[in-house]
Structure formats: C-alpha cells, structure tokens
DNA sequence: AAGTGGTCTAGACCACTTA
DNA sequence: AAGTGGTCTAGACCACTTG
C-alpha cells in the first residue's frame, strides 16, 4: 500500500463515495502530483486493479469519467494516456477569415509585448490571487496575412510564470500553451470562455474607435490542479464571427 | 422473440457492431416507433436483459449512451424514463435582460402570426424537404415586460404541422415545443444552433434599421427520428448578450 | 415489502497494437 | 507472441422509491 500517495490515503478511506469515485480522485491526484509524460501510458487496468485490490470493472468505471472529462484517452492495444487538450470548441476558433483565394484560415498568434505589471484587482480576483500578487501582461495579435483579426491581452500570475520574462516577444511561437508548459511547467487543461459585446473599447490594432461594437471573448484557463492561471481578453470585429453548437 | 420489432430483427443480426450497440439501436427504434408516454418508465433492466437474453451489464451499457445523449434519464428506485429536453445550453438562453428591479429575466414568447407559405428554396433545403413542399411560417416575439428582446421567424413543414393552422396566434402558449408535440406528435429532441451577426436585416419590432448590427441565431431542430422539422431565425440586440462555455 | 437502478466482483474471451 | 483495452457474463448486495 506504499503506492498510495499521502493525499489519497485519506480520500480513499474517509469520503462517503462509491469505490470507483474514490479511486478516480486518487488516480487524478497522482497524475497531477507526480508530473507525467504525455507520451507514456499510465499503468494498465490490470495493474491498477491489483494495486487498489478491486476488480477490473471498478477501475474501468473510475477511468471512464477521466476520459469523459478529457484528462485521459484510451488507445486499444496501446494503453491509456494523458491527453493534450486541443480546445477545438473554443469560441476563438470561430473567428475564421478568408485569405486571398477565399480559403478559410485560422489566424496565427504573434506576441507584441510582455512585461511585469502591478496587481489589478479584478484580474487578481479572476485568478484567485491575493491582492498584492504581481502579474505578467502580454499583448498579442492574431493575424491572417497582415490583417489583424483579434487583439488580445493576457495576464498571468508572476509567481508561476516568471520564467517567461526572460524571453523577447519574437521568441514566443504561434501557440502559447506548449510554451507555458515547457518553461513554467503549467499545463493548461481546461478553460471557461464568455462571449459578450462591448462598445467601450478602443483598439488601434483592430482599427476600432470608441462606440464601435466589438466581440469580447474572455477566457479563464485552468491548470491540471484546476487553478485559474491565465486571464485573457480577446477583441474582434463581429462581421465574420460564426459559432455553431448542438444542444439537447 | 415476437417482442422485436420488424426493423430491429435485421439490425440485431446483421451489423458488425458490439452487442450493446445493436441493442441500443433496437431500444431507440422501439421508443421512436411505438410512441410513448414521458411519464411512464421503460421496461426495467432485468426485463430487458431477459428479453434480449443478455446479461444486465450489457443492457446497462446499451442504455448508458441513450442517457448521455439525453433521450433517457434514470431515477434510482423508480425506473428509466424518456426525457423532456430542456435546451438549457441554447444560445437563446443567453439573452438575459434585467427588469425594473434589476433582476435577470428569461423572455416570454408570444406568437404574432401564423400562415401557410409557398416553398422557400434555402429553407426547404435546411429542412430536407422536396422543392415543392409547402411551409408554415410563424412570427414570434420574445418579451421582457413590454420590451422586445428577440424577434423570431419560424418555418415548419406543412406536411407535419398542418394542425397548427387551426389555431389563432393568441392560442399558442409561451412554449412552442410542447404545443408541437400535443397537436402534431412531433417531439423535438435536439437542435443545432449557429451564432453570427448581420447588418442586413431591418426589424421594426427591435427598432433596428438597415446597417445596425444584430445578433443572428439560427436553429435547426430535430425530432426523435433525427429529421430536421423546424428552422428558426432569431434576431436580437447584441448589447446584453453574454454567452459562457467550458472547453477542454 | 417489493421493485427499481447503483455498485461491485471474478472471471472469460475478443480486437487491436507493438515488437 | 505478448500485452493492451473492449466486450460480456452471471451473479451478489446496496440505496432508494413507492405502495
């Protein structure tokens, strides 16, 4: 039983939850605590069944929810792996613009500036930071060709993301989240997005003046431990925005 | 085995699918074909296991997906029931307006007119109707107090919804889908929605002129057999629209 | 008290992947 | 060939709802 981590021994015994739920929590905790390699399989169902001294069906039930939530995926014959989230349902994906040939294109991201800034009360609240905690602020544009289709501001807790300050804007690639993971060990697993409208914002990159109506997408992104670690505001022109979903 | 409907005997034998999937399809078909009472439980897991001559675990696996998709829900100790969909994720739900006391309110629906109209090519396409099939058109407003917050146009296939033409606009209640089911036997199970923007539309109910930017929400709603049976366009002022979602 | 779905077991065999 | 997850069985007992 030395296998159980400190946190989980309590979780496994105390809570009035089904066995498979307690095991699910335990597995999730282990994955988060011990760090992990997205390329390497987690222990097999057989091994987990032995380790936890339960039947394999119970292990499968425990893992089922982790798969549904997107933390894991299964590959028959290979194993069960940590999943790289792709955010394919993000509202930002629905800003599609046509290039010269009329083809739909996903904008590329370019960081324009990065700096350390003083705490901002509302943003510290969003990130569940104490009032005195400093922030890192990025300005970033999303481009199709040379057209600016989205103008972004991003705030991160300085405590977790200080290593980013060593880089110049041009050293950031197209994608930010792999960069976060590589240099700060912060793995973004999920996010909450809000779509609304504003006519209060001015934005020279978007060529928008006070009074012009813009689409305003706020995102709070969460790491593996479900802590909010990024607050982002993206502004865009509404004309070419188109969002689809299926409901029941 | 007289229990199996005509459709399903084939489905159960022929397809190269897991047993629980073939049973799932069979159960789904039965629910759709035989009509049903949302207040009455479907056969118990024990009964289904006996009827299909499989173990109860297989029945549970078959029903699991129907529950996930929203067709059924389970109530421990009572049984498994057909679910009334609530469309709680609908984009339209995110038009929230404050009343005099500043409270958030969901708009009520009022039908302004209903009439039979000639085929409309794009709409017949959306509804997968032959070009010559006639339509029923409704105008409907969504109100908070006396403020118009959404202006809707709705098209239905005349072939399925003719009974609605007997009613005057004021006889339609706040909710349309129960009305469809009651009078036309069409049960709306799911829908696809698209959010975009238009400045092409004029709308006197919304007090919007050519050139004003409006939120445009299109919905195609599907019945139990997954046929598209309603096409709806809702227009609203963007100011108070706010939409949230969680992504991974 | 009777009946429902919820949890859990201890296997068996199959389908697929990798070496 | 060996190892993975996928399917399926035939039960047992528990938690909850209803008469």
XYZ file of C-alpha atoms (C1' of nucleotides) in Angstrom:
534
model
C 0.000 0.000 0.000
C 3.058 2.259 -0.056
C 1.811 3.045 -3.505
C -0.894 5.409 -2.294
C 0.197 8.987 -2.055
C -0.304 10.936 1.145
C -3.311 12.835 -0.091
C -5.149 9.850 -1.356
C -4.974 7.564 1.640
C -7.329 9.939 3.380
C -9.508 10.391 0.312
C -9.822 6.677 -0.164
C -10.895 5.943 3.365
C -12.901 8.878 4.578
C -15.311 10.020 1.954
C -18.744 8.569 1.604
C -18.347 7.996 -2.094
C -18.578 4.931 -4.327
C -15.350 2.992 -4.517
C -14.810 3.875 -8.167
C -15.161 7.577 -7.391
C -12.607 7.446 -4.604
C -10.249 5.628 -6.930
C -10.889 8.182 -9.659
C -9.948 11.004 -7.315
C -6.872 9.118 -6.256
C -5.686 8.475 -9.787
C -6.336 12.067 -10.784
C -4.350 13.299 -7.805
C -1.455 11.047 -8.645
C -1.343 12.222 -12.254
C -1.274 15.829 -11.133
C 1.194 15.433 -8.293
C 3.838 13.359 -9.870
C 4.105 15.184 -13.136
C 3.926 12.971 -16.161
C 4.914 12.386 -19.709
C 2.053 12.755 -22.184
C 3.744 10.160 -24.381
C 3.823 7.460 -21.744
C 0.903 5.245 -20.808
C -0.452 5.218 -17.276
C -0.487 1.837 -15.521
C -2.693 -0.769 -17.176
C -6.159 -1.604 -15.932
C -4.899 -4.946 -14.679
C -2.120 -3.314 -12.687
C -4.434 -0.711 -11.207
C -6.936 -3.408 -10.266
C -4.224 -5.259 -8.387
C -2.820 -2.135 -6.780
C -6.175 -0.973 -5.481
C -7.338 -4.530 -4.791
C -10.557 -4.126 -6.733
C -11.974 -5.794 -9.802
C -11.099 -4.515 -13.201
C -14.620 -3.315 -13.853
C -14.300 -0.871 -10.987
C -11.059 0.508 -12.409
C -12.702 0.907 -15.790
C -15.565 2.826 -14.197
C -13.073 5.081 -12.399
C -11.183 5.845 -15.571
C -14.344 6.307 -17.605
C -15.046 9.718 -16.134
C -11.457 10.888 -16.531
C -11.766 10.015 -20.200
C -15.073 11.845 -20.493
C -13.602 14.937 -18.873
C -10.736 14.877 -21.323
C -7.860 14.260 -18.919
C -7.156 10.801 -20.373
C -7.737 8.955 -23.590
C -7.609 5.253 -24.311
C -5.986 3.566 -27.279
C -6.930 -0.056 -27.656
C -3.893 -2.278 -27.685
C -1.574 0.557 -26.596
C -2.729 1.836 -23.269
C -4.281 4.824 -21.551
C -2.617 8.208 -21.906
C -2.782 11.776 -20.729
C -4.498 13.844 -23.351
C -3.235 17.070 -24.853
C -6.317 19.284 -24.868
C -6.986 20.873 -28.215
C -9.653 23.419 -27.297
C -11.365 22.676 -30.538
C -14.629 24.106 -29.222
C -13.102 27.409 -28.244
C -15.061 30.455 -29.250
C -11.838 31.844 -30.661
C -11.797 29.083 -33.242
C -14.901 30.554 -34.722
C -13.168 33.658 -35.930
C -12.449 32.396 -39.370
C -11.276 34.636 -42.099
C -10.803 34.048 -45.758
C -7.458 34.651 -47.390
C -6.930 35.955 -50.921
C -8.080 32.723 -52.533
C -11.238 32.617 -50.424
C -9.973 29.806 -48.221
C -10.809 29.706 -44.536
C -7.804 30.197 -42.350
C -7.114 30.025 -38.655
C -5.282 33.136 -37.511
C -1.720 32.853 -36.276
C -0.641 34.352 -32.980
C 2.107 36.953 -32.530
C 3.213 38.314 -29.167
C 3.835 42.071 -29.336
C 4.981 42.776 -25.798
C 5.500 41.217 -22.410
C 6.079 42.930 -19.092
C 5.631 42.654 -15.379
C 2.789 44.796 -14.036
C 1.318 45.767 -10.694
C -1.673 43.840 -9.327
C -5.050 44.610 -10.906
C -7.864 43.985 -8.516
C -10.412 42.423 -10.877
C -7.819 40.275 -12.572
C -6.295 39.093 -9.320
C -9.817 38.099 -8.354
C -10.308 36.123 -11.556
C -7.009 34.359 -10.936
C -7.791 33.877 -7.247
C -4.607 35.692 -6.281
C -4.042 37.722 -3.144
C -4.345 41.454 -3.792
C -0.638 42.122 -3.637
C 0.468 39.454 -6.118
C 2.102 40.809 -9.245
C 1.110 39.951 -12.796
C 2.674 39.432 -16.173
C 0.907 41.078 -19.076
C 1.168 40.120 -22.741
C -0.170 41.874 -25.785
C -0.810 39.529 -28.654
C -2.339 39.772 -32.112
C -3.990 37.118 -34.222
C -3.343 37.601 -37.889
C -4.462 36.315 -41.234
C -1.784 37.517 -43.580
C -1.228 41.054 -42.357
C -4.830 41.570 -41.231
C -5.416 41.810 -37.506
C -8.477 39.740 -36.711
C -8.129 39.512 -32.948
C -6.428 41.733 -30.430
C -5.561 40.022 -27.160
C -4.407 40.942 -23.690
C -3.236 38.179 -21.410
C -2.490 38.257 -17.680
C -0.608 35.583 -15.772
C 0.430 35.271 -12.134
C 4.041 36.398 -11.879
C 4.660 33.769 -9.211
C 4.146 30.892 -11.620
C 5.210 32.455 -14.917
C 8.308 34.488 -14.061
C 10.500 32.431 -16.460
C 8.601 33.951 -19.389
C 10.095 37.358 -18.630
C 13.438 36.162 -19.948
C 12.065 35.941 -23.466
C 11.640 38.660 -26.035
C 8.250 38.848 -27.772
C 9.538 37.361 -31.015
C 10.766 34.271 -29.181
C 7.198 33.206 -28.416
C 5.833 30.876 -31.031
C 2.383 30.674 -32.538
C 0.998 28.668 -29.633
C 1.286 29.848 -26.067
C 0.174 26.824 -24.046
C 3.010 24.493 -25.058
C 5.373 27.382 -24.239
C 3.837 27.729 -20.776
C 4.315 24.029 -20.158
C 7.842 23.933 -21.461
C 9.164 26.869 -19.461
C 6.852 27.137 -16.454
C 5.542 23.588 -16.010
C 1.991 24.861 -16.223
C -0.199 22.525 -18.223
C -3.459 24.097 -19.363
C -6.213 21.503 -19.171
C -9.450 23.439 -19.477
C -10.897 26.912 -19.759
C -14.061 28.881 -19.297
C -14.982 31.332 -22.010
C -17.507 34.114 -22.111
C -18.774 35.834 -25.228
C -20.212 39.306 -24.990
C -20.086 42.667 -26.707
C -18.535 45.961 -25.920
C -18.591 49.394 -27.453
C -16.417 50.847 -24.702
C -13.074 49.693 -26.021
C -10.769 51.453 -28.331
C -8.271 49.366 -30.253
C -5.876 50.744 -32.771
C -4.735 47.350 -33.967
C -8.312 46.478 -34.903
C -8.920 49.973 -36.214
C -11.821 50.289 -33.811
C -12.928 53.534 -32.234
C -14.913 54.315 -29.161
C -18.532 53.383 -29.883
C -17.780 50.668 -32.422
C -19.258 47.349 -31.396
C -16.702 44.604 -30.827
C -16.957 40.972 -29.873
C -15.362 40.446 -26.469
C -14.216 36.956 -25.526
C -12.914 36.452 -22.006
C -11.114 33.268 -21.108
C -10.027 31.932 -17.747
C -7.734 28.941 -18.266
C -7.109 26.271 -15.632
C -4.109 24.054 -14.999
C -4.102 20.386 -14.077
C -4.874 21.222 -10.482
C -7.871 23.219 -11.633
C -6.355 26.507 -10.520
C -7.040 29.551 -12.730
C -3.681 30.552 -14.189
C -4.455 32.712 -17.218
C -6.909 35.514 -17.799
C -7.330 36.625 -21.368
C -9.453 39.164 -23.191
C -9.754 38.909 -26.957
C -11.427 41.567 -29.047
C -12.551 41.099 -32.612
C -14.717 42.534 -35.320
C -18.066 40.781 -35.303
C -18.663 40.594 -39.049
C -17.054 37.260 -39.705
C -17.750 35.561 -36.448
C -19.873 32.436 -36.710
C -20.395 29.961 -33.912
C -22.180 26.620 -34.004
C -23.279 24.226 -31.322
C -25.515 21.240 -30.775
C -27.957 21.210 -27.899
C -30.438 18.783 -26.341
C -38.856 -13.120 -29.769
C -42.105 -11.679 -31.066
C -41.053 -8.754 -29.000
C -38.528 -7.499 -31.519
C -39.955 -5.035 -33.973
C -39.560 -5.617 -37.683
C -36.772 -3.101 -38.083
C -34.696 -4.365 -35.274
C -34.554 -8.047 -36.070
C -32.375 -7.129 -39.024
C -30.359 -4.617 -37.074
C -29.692 -7.076 -34.307
C -28.417 -9.813 -36.573
C -26.655 -8.177 -39.472
C -24.493 -5.365 -38.288
C -20.951 -5.843 -37.234
C -21.410 -3.928 -34.019
C -20.965 -4.783 -30.359
C -23.979 -6.449 -28.834
C -24.723 -3.478 -26.618
C -24.717 -1.139 -29.595
C -27.146 -3.306 -31.536
C -29.397 -3.426 -28.502
C -29.111 0.321 -28.075
C -30.243 0.880 -31.646
C -33.071 -1.550 -31.147
C -34.311 0.125 -27.987
C -34.038 3.542 -29.574
C -36.025 2.379 -32.571
C -38.724 0.926 -30.369
C -39.066 4.115 -28.377
C -39.417 6.157 -31.515
C -41.736 3.798 -33.372
C -44.229 2.963 -30.731
C -44.800 6.435 -29.398
C -44.542 6.699 -25.680
C -45.598 8.406 -22.540
C -42.862 10.539 -20.965
C -44.406 9.820 -17.555
C -44.125 6.058 -17.858
C -40.944 4.075 -17.261
C -39.478 1.912 -19.990
C -39.037 -1.796 -19.151
C -36.650 -2.461 -16.287
C -33.083 -3.527 -16.825
C -33.939 -7.006 -15.576
C -36.783 -7.333 -18.076
C -34.684 -6.077 -20.968
C -31.894 -8.475 -20.029
C -34.321 -11.359 -20.164
C -35.982 -10.186 -23.366
C -32.693 -9.781 -25.221
C -31.163 -12.809 -23.498
C -28.078 -10.904 -22.393
C -26.625 -10.065 -19.022
C -27.775 -6.987 -17.203
C -24.393 -5.304 -17.624
C -24.861 -5.320 -21.367
C -28.280 -3.693 -21.045
C -26.820 -1.044 -18.783
C -24.113 -0.332 -21.332
C -26.728 -0.022 -24.077
C -28.824 2.402 -22.076
C -25.795 4.389 -20.936
C -25.369 6.091 -24.270
C -29.075 6.866 -24.585
C -28.825 8.594 -21.234
C -25.729 10.505 -22.317
C -27.445 11.664 -25.478
C -30.361 12.919 -23.459
C -33.066 10.594 -24.794
C -33.483 8.837 -21.434
C -32.837 9.558 -17.814
C -32.648 7.205 -14.875
C -34.199 7.671 -11.448
C -32.915 5.253 -8.875
C -35.721 3.292 -7.294
C -38.260 4.477 -9.893
C -37.095 3.448 -13.299
C -35.788 4.760 -16.604
C -37.794 7.396 -18.422
C -37.929 9.371 -21.617
C -36.505 12.790 -21.025
C -38.062 16.107 -21.884
C -35.180 18.052 -23.346
C -34.744 21.442 -21.756
C -32.302 23.093 -24.151
C -30.633 24.730 -21.225
C -27.496 25.364 -23.280
C -29.337 27.138 -26.040
C -27.743 30.347 -27.215
C -31.138 31.937 -26.850
C -30.991 31.390 -23.122
C -28.124 33.826 -23.013
C -30.236 36.773 -23.934
C -30.933 37.889 -20.416
C -32.456 41.193 -19.653
C -32.965 42.958 -16.399
C -36.400 44.090 -15.369
C -37.187 47.238 -13.395
C -35.734 45.869 -10.173
C -32.552 44.800 -11.906
C -33.388 41.109 -11.789
C -32.422 38.831 -14.632
C -35.397 37.500 -16.523
C -35.937 34.976 -19.260
C -38.085 36.447 -22.020
C -41.547 35.070 -22.660
C -42.660 34.064 -26.148
C -45.649 35.489 -27.990
C -46.774 34.337 -31.431
C -47.799 37.268 -33.611
C -48.894 35.484 -36.770
C -49.111 32.093 -38.432
C -49.747 31.307 -42.079
C -49.130 28.807 -44.821
C -46.481 29.960 -47.314
C -45.019 28.804 -50.595
C -41.783 26.782 -50.578
C -38.568 28.734 -49.941
C -35.604 27.057 -51.542
C -32.997 27.611 -48.834
C -35.397 26.732 -46.062
C -36.659 23.607 -47.795
C -33.018 22.626 -48.080
C -32.419 23.146 -44.374
C -35.484 21.028 -43.606
C -34.520 18.449 -46.225
C -37.845 18.894 -47.984
C -38.533 18.444 -51.688
C -38.659 21.773 -53.508
C -42.419 21.770 -53.919
C -43.317 21.137 -50.260
C -45.197 23.967 -48.599
C -44.257 25.617 -45.331
C -45.872 27.158 -42.306
C -44.408 30.440 -41.144
C -44.695 31.935 -37.671
C -43.682 35.351 -36.420
C -42.890 35.397 -32.751
C -41.537 37.887 -30.266
C -39.680 37.325 -27.033
C -40.513 39.926 -24.452
C -39.378 41.131 -21.086
C -42.271 43.209 -19.879
C -43.172 45.153 -22.998
C -39.609 45.254 -24.357
C -38.901 43.189 -27.437
C -35.588 41.425 -26.893
C -35.774 38.866 -29.691
C -37.619 38.812 -32.974
C -38.175 35.365 -34.435
C -39.284 33.804 -37.657
C -40.053 30.110 -37.677
C -40.655 27.763 -40.580
C -42.160 24.283 -40.347
C -43.020 21.669 -42.967
C -46.720 21.990 -43.708
C -46.950 18.236 -44.140
C -46.227 17.547 -40.493
C -47.566 20.695 -38.847
C -50.851 21.403 -40.670
C -52.857 21.054 -37.417
C -51.266 24.269 -36.145
C -53.095 26.271 -38.803
C -56.350 25.782 -36.890
C -55.081 27.957 -34.067
C -55.061 31.712 -33.757
C -51.790 33.305 -32.648
C -53.024 34.040 -29.124
C -53.819 30.361 -28.603
C -50.130 29.463 -28.670
C -48.637 29.475 -25.214
C -45.236 30.609 -24.073
C -43.529 27.404 -25.175
C -43.808 26.039 -28.680
C -42.295 22.574 -28.425
C -44.890 21.092 -26.071
C -47.510 22.572 -28.390
C -45.907 20.845 -31.399
C -45.955 17.547 -29.564
C -49.501 17.891 -28.338
C -51.051 18.773 -31.669
C -48.681 17.357 -34.274
C -46.978 14.465 -32.479
C -43.592 15.984 -33.241
C -41.226 15.666 -30.304
C -38.201 17.950 -30.508
C -35.188 16.133 -29.140
C -32.188 18.189 -30.236
C -31.153 21.212 -32.230
C -28.203 22.791 -33.962
C -27.656 26.477 -33.401
C -25.461 28.994 -35.152
C -24.496 32.397 -33.837
C -23.461 35.109 -36.254
C -24.034 38.773 -36.972
C -25.905 40.655 -39.594
C -26.287 44.268 -40.534
C -28.506 43.440 -43.500
C -31.737 42.976 -41.619
C -34.314 45.539 -40.802
C -36.638 44.829 -37.923
C -39.275 47.206 -36.707
C -40.062 45.188 -33.600
C -36.456 45.513 -32.485
C -36.296 49.103 -33.667
C -33.349 48.177 -35.889
C -32.574 49.818 -39.185
C -30.553 48.727 -42.158
C -26.891 48.887 -41.143
C -27.436 48.268 -37.443
C -25.564 45.229 -36.200
C -27.768 42.448 -34.857
C -27.065 39.064 -33.344
C -28.446 36.371 -35.612
C -29.162 32.958 -34.142
C -30.282 30.215 -36.497
C -31.677 26.991 -35.162
C -32.494 23.740 -36.899
C -34.464 21.492 -34.556
C -34.689 17.723 -34.932
C -37.413 15.277 -33.921
C -36.985 11.854 -32.336
C -36.160 10.336 -35.698
C -33.449 12.925 -36.166
C -35.271 14.621 -39.025
C -34.999 18.416 -39.216
C -38.510 19.751 -38.575
C -38.090 23.373 -37.584
C -35.982 26.197 -38.987
C -35.797 29.320 -36.893
C -34.046 32.675 -37.159
C -33.888 34.854 -34.064
C -32.589 38.402 -34.143
C -31.573 40.400 -31.107
C -29.674 43.435 -29.973
C -26.127 42.473 -29.030
C -25.689 44.725 -26.014
C -26.966 42.387 -23.370
C -25.932 39.096 -24.913
C -23.485 37.105 -22.854
C -22.588 33.514 -23.523
C -20.470 31.174 -21.438
C -18.984 27.787 -22.079
C -16.435 25.380 -20.734
C -13.859 23.842 -23.042
C -11.078 21.261 -22.800
C -42.359 -5.275 1.449
C -41.417 -5.197 -3.252
C -39.219 -3.320 -7.009
C -36.081 -0.097 -9.112
C -31.450 1.395 -10.547
C -26.376 1.633 -8.390
C -22.246 -0.678 -7.178
C -19.020 -4.418 -7.391
C -16.960 -8.988 -8.265
C -14.021 -12.505 -10.707
C -13.522 -14.092 -14.157
C -13.625 -15.251 -19.851
C -12.687 -14.260 -24.484
C -12.033 -10.820 -28.402
C -9.731 -6.973 -31.172
C -6.015 -4.358 -31.716
C -1.085 -2.746 -31.364
C 3.721 -3.389 -30.985
C 7.808 -5.869 -31.270
C 3.852 -13.665 -29.312
C 2.787 -10.735 -25.680
C 0.292 -7.116 -23.872
C -3.227 -3.641 -24.182
C -8.034 -2.073 -23.849
C -13.029 -3.833 -25.413
C -16.839 -6.814 -24.698
C -19.655 -9.834 -21.977
C -21.227 -12.941 -18.291
C -23.899 -14.321 -14.010
C -24.347 -13.353 -10.368
C -24.353 -10.521 -5.294
C -25.603 -6.898 -2.374
C -26.792 -1.852 -1.577
C -29.590 2.619 -1.857
C -33.606 4.496 -2.969
C -38.662 4.954 -4.129
C -43.293 3.584 -3.935
C -47.322 1.253 -2.198
